[in-house]
PDB file of C-alpha atoms in Angstrom:
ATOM      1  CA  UNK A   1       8.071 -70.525  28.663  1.00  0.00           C
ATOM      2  CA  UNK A   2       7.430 -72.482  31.443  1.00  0.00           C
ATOM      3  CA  UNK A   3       4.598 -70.191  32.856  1.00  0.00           C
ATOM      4  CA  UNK A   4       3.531 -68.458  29.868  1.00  0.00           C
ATOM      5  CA  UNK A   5       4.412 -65.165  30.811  1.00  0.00           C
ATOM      6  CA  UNK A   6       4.244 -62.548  28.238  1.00  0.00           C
ATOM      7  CA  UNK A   7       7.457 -60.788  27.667  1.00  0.00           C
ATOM      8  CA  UNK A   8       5.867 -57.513  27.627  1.00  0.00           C
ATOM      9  CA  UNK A   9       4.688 -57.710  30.839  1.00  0.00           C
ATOM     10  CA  UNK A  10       7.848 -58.701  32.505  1.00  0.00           C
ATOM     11  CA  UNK A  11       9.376 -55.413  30.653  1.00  0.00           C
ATOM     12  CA  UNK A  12       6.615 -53.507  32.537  1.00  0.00           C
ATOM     13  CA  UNK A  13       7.293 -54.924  35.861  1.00  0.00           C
ATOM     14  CA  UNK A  14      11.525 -54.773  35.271  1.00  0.00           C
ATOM     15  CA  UNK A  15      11.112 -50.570  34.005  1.00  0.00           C
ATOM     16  CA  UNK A  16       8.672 -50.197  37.423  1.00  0.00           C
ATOM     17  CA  UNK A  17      11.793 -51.279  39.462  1.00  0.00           C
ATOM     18  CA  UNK A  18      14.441 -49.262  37.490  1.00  0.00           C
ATOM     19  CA  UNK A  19      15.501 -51.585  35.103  1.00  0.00           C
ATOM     20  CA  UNK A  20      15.912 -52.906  31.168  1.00  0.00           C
ATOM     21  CA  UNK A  21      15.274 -56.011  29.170  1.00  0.00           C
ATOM     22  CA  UNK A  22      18.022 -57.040  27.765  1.00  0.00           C
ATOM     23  CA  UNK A  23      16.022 -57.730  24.323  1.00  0.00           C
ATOM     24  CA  UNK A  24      18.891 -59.170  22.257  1.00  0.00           C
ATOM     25  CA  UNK A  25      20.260 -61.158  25.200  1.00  0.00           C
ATOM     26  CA  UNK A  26      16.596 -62.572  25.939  1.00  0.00           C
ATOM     27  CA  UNK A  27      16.645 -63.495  21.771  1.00  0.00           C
ATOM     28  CA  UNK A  28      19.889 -65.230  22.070  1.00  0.00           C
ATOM     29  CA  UNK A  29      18.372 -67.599  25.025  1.00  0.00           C
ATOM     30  CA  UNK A  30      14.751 -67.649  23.650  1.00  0.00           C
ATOM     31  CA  UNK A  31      16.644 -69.084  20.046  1.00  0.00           C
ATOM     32  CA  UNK A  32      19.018 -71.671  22.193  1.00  0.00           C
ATOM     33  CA  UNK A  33      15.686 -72.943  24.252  1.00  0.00           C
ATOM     34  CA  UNK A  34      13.842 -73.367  20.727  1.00  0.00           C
ATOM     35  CA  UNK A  35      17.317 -75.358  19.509  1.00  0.00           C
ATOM     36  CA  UNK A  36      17.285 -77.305  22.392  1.00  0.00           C
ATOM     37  CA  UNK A  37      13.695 -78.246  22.086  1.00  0.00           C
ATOM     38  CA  UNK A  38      14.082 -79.051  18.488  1.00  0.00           C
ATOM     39  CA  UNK A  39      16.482 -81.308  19.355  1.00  0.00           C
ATOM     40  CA  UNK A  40      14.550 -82.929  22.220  1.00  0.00           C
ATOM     41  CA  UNK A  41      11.620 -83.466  19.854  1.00  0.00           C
ATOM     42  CA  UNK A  42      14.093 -85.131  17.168  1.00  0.00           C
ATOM     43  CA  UNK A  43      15.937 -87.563  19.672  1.00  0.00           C
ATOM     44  CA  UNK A  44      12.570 -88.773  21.053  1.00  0.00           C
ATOM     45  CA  UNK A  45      11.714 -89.991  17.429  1.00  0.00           C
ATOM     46  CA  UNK A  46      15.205 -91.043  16.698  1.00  0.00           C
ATOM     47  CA  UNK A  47      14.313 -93.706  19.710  1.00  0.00           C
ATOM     48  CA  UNK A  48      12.078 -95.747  17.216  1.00  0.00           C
ATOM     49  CA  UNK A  49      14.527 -95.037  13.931  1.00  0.00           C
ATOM     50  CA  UNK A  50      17.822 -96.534  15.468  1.00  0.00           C
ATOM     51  CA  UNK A  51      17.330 -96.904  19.101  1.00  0.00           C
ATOM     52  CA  UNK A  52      16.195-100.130  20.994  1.00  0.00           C
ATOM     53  CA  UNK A  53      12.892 -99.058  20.563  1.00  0.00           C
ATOM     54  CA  UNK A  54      12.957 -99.947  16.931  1.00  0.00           C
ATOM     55  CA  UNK A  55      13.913-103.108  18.126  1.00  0.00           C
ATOM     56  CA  UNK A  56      10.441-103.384  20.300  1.00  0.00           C
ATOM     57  CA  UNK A  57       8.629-102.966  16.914  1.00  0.00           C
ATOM     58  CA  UNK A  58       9.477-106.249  15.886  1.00  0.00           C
ATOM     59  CA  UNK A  59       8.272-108.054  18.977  1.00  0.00           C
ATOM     60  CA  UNK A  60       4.472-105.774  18.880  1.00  0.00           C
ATOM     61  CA  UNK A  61       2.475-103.475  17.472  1.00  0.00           C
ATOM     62  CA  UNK A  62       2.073-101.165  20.020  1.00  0.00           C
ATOM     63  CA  UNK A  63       0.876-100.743  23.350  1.00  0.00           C
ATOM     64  CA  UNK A  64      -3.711-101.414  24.154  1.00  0.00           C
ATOM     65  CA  UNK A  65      -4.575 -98.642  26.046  1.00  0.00           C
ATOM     66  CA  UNK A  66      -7.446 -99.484  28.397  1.00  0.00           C
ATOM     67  CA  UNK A  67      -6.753 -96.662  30.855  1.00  0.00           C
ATOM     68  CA  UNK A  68     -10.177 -94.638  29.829  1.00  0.00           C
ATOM     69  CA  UNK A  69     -11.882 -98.260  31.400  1.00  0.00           C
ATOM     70  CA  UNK A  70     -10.017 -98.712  34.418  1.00  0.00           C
ATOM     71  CA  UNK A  71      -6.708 -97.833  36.439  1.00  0.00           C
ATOM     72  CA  UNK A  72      -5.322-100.943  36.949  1.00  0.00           C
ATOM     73  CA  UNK A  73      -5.434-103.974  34.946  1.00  0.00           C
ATOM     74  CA  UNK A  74      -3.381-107.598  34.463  1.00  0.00           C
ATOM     75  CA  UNK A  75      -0.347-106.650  32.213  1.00  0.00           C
ATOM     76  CA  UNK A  76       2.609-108.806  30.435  1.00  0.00           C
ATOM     77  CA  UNK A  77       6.030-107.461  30.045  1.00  0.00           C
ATOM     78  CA  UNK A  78       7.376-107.154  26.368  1.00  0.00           C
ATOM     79  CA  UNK A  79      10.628-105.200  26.716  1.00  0.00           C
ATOM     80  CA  UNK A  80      13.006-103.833  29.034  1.00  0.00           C
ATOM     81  CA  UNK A  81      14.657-100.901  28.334  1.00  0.00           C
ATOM     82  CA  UNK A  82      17.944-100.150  30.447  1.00  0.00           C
ATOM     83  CA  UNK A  83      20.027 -97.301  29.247  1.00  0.00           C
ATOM     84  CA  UNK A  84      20.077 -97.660  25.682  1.00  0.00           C
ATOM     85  CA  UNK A  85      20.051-100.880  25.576  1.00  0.00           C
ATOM     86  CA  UNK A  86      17.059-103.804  25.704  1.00  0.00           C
ATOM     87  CA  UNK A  87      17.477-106.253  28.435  1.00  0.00           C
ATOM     88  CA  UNK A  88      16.197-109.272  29.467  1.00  0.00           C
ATOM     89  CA  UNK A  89      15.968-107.906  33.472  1.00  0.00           C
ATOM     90  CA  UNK A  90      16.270-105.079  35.273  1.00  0.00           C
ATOM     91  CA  UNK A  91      17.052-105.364  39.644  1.00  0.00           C
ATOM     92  CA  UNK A  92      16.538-103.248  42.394  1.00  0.00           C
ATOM     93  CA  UNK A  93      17.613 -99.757  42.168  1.00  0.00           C
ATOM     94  CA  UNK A  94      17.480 -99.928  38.203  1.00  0.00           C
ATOM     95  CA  UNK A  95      16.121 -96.991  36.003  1.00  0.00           C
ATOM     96  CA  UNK A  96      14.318 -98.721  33.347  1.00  0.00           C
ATOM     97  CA  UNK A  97      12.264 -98.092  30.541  1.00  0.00           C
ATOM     98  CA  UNK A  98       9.217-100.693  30.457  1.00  0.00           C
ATOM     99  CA  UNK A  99       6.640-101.706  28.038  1.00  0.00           C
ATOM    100  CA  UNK A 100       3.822-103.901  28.488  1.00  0.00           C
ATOM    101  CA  UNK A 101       1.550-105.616  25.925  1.00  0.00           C
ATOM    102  CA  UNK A 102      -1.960-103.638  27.652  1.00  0.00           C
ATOM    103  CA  UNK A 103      -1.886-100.542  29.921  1.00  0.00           C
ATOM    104  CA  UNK A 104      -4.012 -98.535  31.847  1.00  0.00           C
ATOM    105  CA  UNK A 105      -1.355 -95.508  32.323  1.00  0.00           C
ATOM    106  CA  UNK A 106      -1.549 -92.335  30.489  1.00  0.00           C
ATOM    107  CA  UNK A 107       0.481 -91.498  28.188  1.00  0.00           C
ATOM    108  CA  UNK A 108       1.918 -87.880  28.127  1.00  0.00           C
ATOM    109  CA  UNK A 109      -0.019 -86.064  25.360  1.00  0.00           C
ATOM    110  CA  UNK A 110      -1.986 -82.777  24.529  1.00  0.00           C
ATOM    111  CA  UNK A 111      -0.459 -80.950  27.493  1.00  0.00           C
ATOM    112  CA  UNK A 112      -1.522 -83.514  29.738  1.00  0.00           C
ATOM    113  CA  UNK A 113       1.371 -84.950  32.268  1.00  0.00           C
ATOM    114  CA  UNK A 114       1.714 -89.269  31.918  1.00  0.00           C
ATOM    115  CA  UNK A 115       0.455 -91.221  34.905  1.00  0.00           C
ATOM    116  CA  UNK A 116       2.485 -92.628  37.699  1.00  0.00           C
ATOM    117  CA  UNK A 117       1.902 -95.691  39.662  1.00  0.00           C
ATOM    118  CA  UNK A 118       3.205 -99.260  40.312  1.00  0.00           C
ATOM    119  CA  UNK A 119       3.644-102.274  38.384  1.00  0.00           C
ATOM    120  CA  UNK A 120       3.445-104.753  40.485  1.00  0.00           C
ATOM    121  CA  UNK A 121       4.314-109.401  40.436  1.00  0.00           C
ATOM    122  CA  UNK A 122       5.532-111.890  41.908  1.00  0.00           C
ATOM    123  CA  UNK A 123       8.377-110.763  44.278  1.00  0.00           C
ATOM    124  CA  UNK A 124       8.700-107.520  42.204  1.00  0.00           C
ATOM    125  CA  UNK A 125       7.906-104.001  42.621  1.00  0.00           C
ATOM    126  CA  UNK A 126       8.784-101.126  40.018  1.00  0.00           C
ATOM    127  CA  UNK A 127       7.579 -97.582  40.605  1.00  0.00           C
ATOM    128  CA  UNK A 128       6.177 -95.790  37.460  1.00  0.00           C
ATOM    129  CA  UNK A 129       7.619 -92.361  37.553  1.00  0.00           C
ATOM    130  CA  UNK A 130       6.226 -90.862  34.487  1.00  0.00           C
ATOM    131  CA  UNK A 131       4.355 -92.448  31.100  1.00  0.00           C
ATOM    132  CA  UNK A 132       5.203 -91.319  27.527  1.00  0.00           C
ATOM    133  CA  UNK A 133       3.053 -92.409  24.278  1.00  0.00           C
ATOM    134  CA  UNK A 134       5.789 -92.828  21.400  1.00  0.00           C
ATOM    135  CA  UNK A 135       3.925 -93.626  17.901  1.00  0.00           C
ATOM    136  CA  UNK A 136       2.007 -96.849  19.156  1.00  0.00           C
ATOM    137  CA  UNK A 137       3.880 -97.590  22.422  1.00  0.00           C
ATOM    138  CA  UNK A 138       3.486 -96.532  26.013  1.00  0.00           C
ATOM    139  CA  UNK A 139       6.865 -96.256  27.653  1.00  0.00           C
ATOM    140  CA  UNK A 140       6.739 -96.611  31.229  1.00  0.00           C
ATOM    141  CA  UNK A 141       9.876 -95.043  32.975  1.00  0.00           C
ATOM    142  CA  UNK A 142      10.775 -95.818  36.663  1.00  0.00           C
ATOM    143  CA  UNK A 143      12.781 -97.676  39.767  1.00  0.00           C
ATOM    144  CA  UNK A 144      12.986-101.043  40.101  1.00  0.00           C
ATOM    145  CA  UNK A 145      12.478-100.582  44.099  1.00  0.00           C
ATOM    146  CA  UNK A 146      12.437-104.501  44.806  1.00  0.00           C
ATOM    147  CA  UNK A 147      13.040-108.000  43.665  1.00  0.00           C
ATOM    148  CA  UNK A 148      13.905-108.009  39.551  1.00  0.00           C
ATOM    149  CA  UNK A 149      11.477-107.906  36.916  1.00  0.00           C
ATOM    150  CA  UNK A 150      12.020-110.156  33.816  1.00  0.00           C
ATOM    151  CA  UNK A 151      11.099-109.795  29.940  1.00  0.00           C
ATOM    152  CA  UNK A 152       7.927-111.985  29.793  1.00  0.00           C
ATOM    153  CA  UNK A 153       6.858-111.341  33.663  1.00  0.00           C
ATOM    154  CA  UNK A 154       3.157-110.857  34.241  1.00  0.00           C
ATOM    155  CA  UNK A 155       1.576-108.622  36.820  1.00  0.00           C
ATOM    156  CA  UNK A 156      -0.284-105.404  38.152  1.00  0.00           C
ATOM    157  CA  UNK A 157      -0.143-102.180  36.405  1.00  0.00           C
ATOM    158  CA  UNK A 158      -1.991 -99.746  38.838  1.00  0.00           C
ATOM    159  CA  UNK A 159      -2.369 -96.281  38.323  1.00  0.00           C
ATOM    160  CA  UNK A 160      -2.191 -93.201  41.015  1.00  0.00           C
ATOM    161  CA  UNK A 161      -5.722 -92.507  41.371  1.00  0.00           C
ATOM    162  CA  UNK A 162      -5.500 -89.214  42.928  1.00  0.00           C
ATOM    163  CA  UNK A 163      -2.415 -87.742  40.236  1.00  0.00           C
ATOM    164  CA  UNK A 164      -5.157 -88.953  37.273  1.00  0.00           C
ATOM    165  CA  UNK A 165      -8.362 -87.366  39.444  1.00  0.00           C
ATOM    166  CA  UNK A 166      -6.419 -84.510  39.674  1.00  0.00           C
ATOM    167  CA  UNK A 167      -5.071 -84.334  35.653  1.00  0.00           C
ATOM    168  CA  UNK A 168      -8.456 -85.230  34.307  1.00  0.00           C
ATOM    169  CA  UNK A 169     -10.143 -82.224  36.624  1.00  0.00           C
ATOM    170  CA  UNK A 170      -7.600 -79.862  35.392  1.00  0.00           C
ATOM    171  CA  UNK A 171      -7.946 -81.166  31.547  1.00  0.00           C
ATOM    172  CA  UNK A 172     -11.842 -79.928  31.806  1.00  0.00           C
ATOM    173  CA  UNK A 173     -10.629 -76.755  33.624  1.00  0.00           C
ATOM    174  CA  UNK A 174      -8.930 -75.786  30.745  1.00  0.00           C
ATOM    175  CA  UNK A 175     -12.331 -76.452  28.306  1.00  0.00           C
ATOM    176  CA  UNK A 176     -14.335 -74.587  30.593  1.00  0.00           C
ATOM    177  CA  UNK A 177     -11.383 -71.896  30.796  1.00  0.00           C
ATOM    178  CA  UNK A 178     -11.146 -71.066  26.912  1.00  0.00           C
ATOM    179  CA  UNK A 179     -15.429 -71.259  26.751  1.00  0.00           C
ATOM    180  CA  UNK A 180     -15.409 -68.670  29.448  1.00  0.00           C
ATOM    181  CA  UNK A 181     -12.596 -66.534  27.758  1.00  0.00           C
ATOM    182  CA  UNK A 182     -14.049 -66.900  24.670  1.00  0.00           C
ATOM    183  CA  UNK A 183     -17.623 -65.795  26.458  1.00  0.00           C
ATOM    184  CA  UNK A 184     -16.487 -62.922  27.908  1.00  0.00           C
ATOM    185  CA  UNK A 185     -13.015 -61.834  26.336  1.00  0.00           C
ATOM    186  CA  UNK A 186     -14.186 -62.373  22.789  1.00  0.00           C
ATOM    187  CA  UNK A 187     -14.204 -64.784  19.858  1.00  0.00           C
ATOM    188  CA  UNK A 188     -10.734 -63.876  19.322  1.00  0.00           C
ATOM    189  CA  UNK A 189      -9.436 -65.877  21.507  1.00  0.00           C
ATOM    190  CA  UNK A 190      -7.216 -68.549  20.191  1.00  0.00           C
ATOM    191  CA  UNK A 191      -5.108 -71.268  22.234  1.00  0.00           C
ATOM    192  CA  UNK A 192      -1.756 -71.606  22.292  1.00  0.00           C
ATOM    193  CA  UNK A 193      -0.735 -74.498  24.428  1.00  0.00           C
ATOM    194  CA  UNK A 194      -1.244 -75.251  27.752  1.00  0.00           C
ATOM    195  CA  UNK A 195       0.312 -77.770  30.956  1.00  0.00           C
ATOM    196  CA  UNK A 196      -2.139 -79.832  32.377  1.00  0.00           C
ATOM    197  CA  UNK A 197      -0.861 -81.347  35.967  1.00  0.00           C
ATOM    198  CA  UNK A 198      -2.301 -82.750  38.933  1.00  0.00           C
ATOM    199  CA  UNK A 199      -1.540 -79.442  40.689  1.00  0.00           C
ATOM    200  CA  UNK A 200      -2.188 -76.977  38.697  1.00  0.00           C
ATOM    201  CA  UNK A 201      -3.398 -76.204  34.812  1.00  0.00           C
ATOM    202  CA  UNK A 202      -1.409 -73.590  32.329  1.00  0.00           C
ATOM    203  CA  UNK A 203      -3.443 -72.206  29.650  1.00  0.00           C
ATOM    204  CA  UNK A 204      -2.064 -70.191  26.990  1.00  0.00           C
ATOM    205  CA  UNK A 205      -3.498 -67.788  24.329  1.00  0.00           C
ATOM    206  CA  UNK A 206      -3.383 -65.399  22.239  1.00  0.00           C
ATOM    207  CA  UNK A 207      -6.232 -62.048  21.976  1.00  0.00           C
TER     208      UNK A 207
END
């Protein structure tokens, strides 16, 4: 799953080497990954129907993304998210879940990894780890690495530069990939998903 590599072709590579698929063994796993997934999908939407996320919607609307403008831009905090719980503070060392009336961070979409970076104020330093988009919010998840950040605080979202550079060249690698296969290959190739890092694209599809 994670590197989109067709089962047939690891049964040709396992029978060169003298040995067997284990077809209803790999069906067993392949049906607990999609049950796991499932699950994943409907606990990240659970967040808003019980979770303290619902809780956010009462204090906004959602989340202005201006990151298409610029990658780094004057924020205010709305919520905290600690645990499960919403908080009026988080302090050094804390794993927190932030979200910010404007931001300039991508949110995880399309295949497309979120944006990390800092958010930066007065006395207070949190390191963005990874960005989600959840209905109308951005969730920011990261470290508080110093000082304590506060419900209310003001300061400096700022996006890794080079992590975006590198997303955004491998998001129009992946257009130019399917014209090309579609060019050469044939019209009869159809996408099926694809990972788009700073590192490295994924592009899946079927022929």
């Amino acid at each position: 799953q994670t590197h989109g590599m067709p089962l047939e072709i690891l049964e040709l590579f396992l029978a060169d080497r003298g040995f067997r698929l284990d077809r209803p063994g790999y069906e067993q796993a392949r049906e607990r990954h999609e049950r796991v997934s499932k699950a994943g999908r409907m606990a990240e939407g659970a967040v808003f129907a019980g979770g303290p996320l619902s809780e956010v919607k009462s204090l906004s609307k959602g989340t202005e993304f201006i990151g298409y403008e610029a990658l780094h831009a004057k924020v205010r905090v709305i919520a905290i998210i600690k645990g499960e719980k919403l908080v009026d503070a988080a302090h050094d060392g804390d794993l927190v879940t932030v979200i910010c009336d404007k931001t300039p961070f991508y949110g995880e979409s399309g295949g497309q990894l979120g944006d990390q970076g800092l958010l930066k104020g007065v006395g207070v330093e949190v390191r963005i780890e990874d960005t989600k988009k959840i209905e109308a919010f951005h969730t920011h998840v990261g470290h508080v690495k110093t000082g304590s950040l506060r419900k209310g605080d003001e300061g400096e979202a700022q996006v890794d530069p080079a992590r975006r550079g590198g997303a955004m060249r491998n998001h129009t690698a992946t257009h130019l990939l399917q014209w090309a296969l579609r060019s050469v290959v044939g019209q009869g190739v159809i996408q099926q998903g694809s990972l788009v890092a700073p590192d490295r694209l994924r592009f899946d599809f079927t022929h």
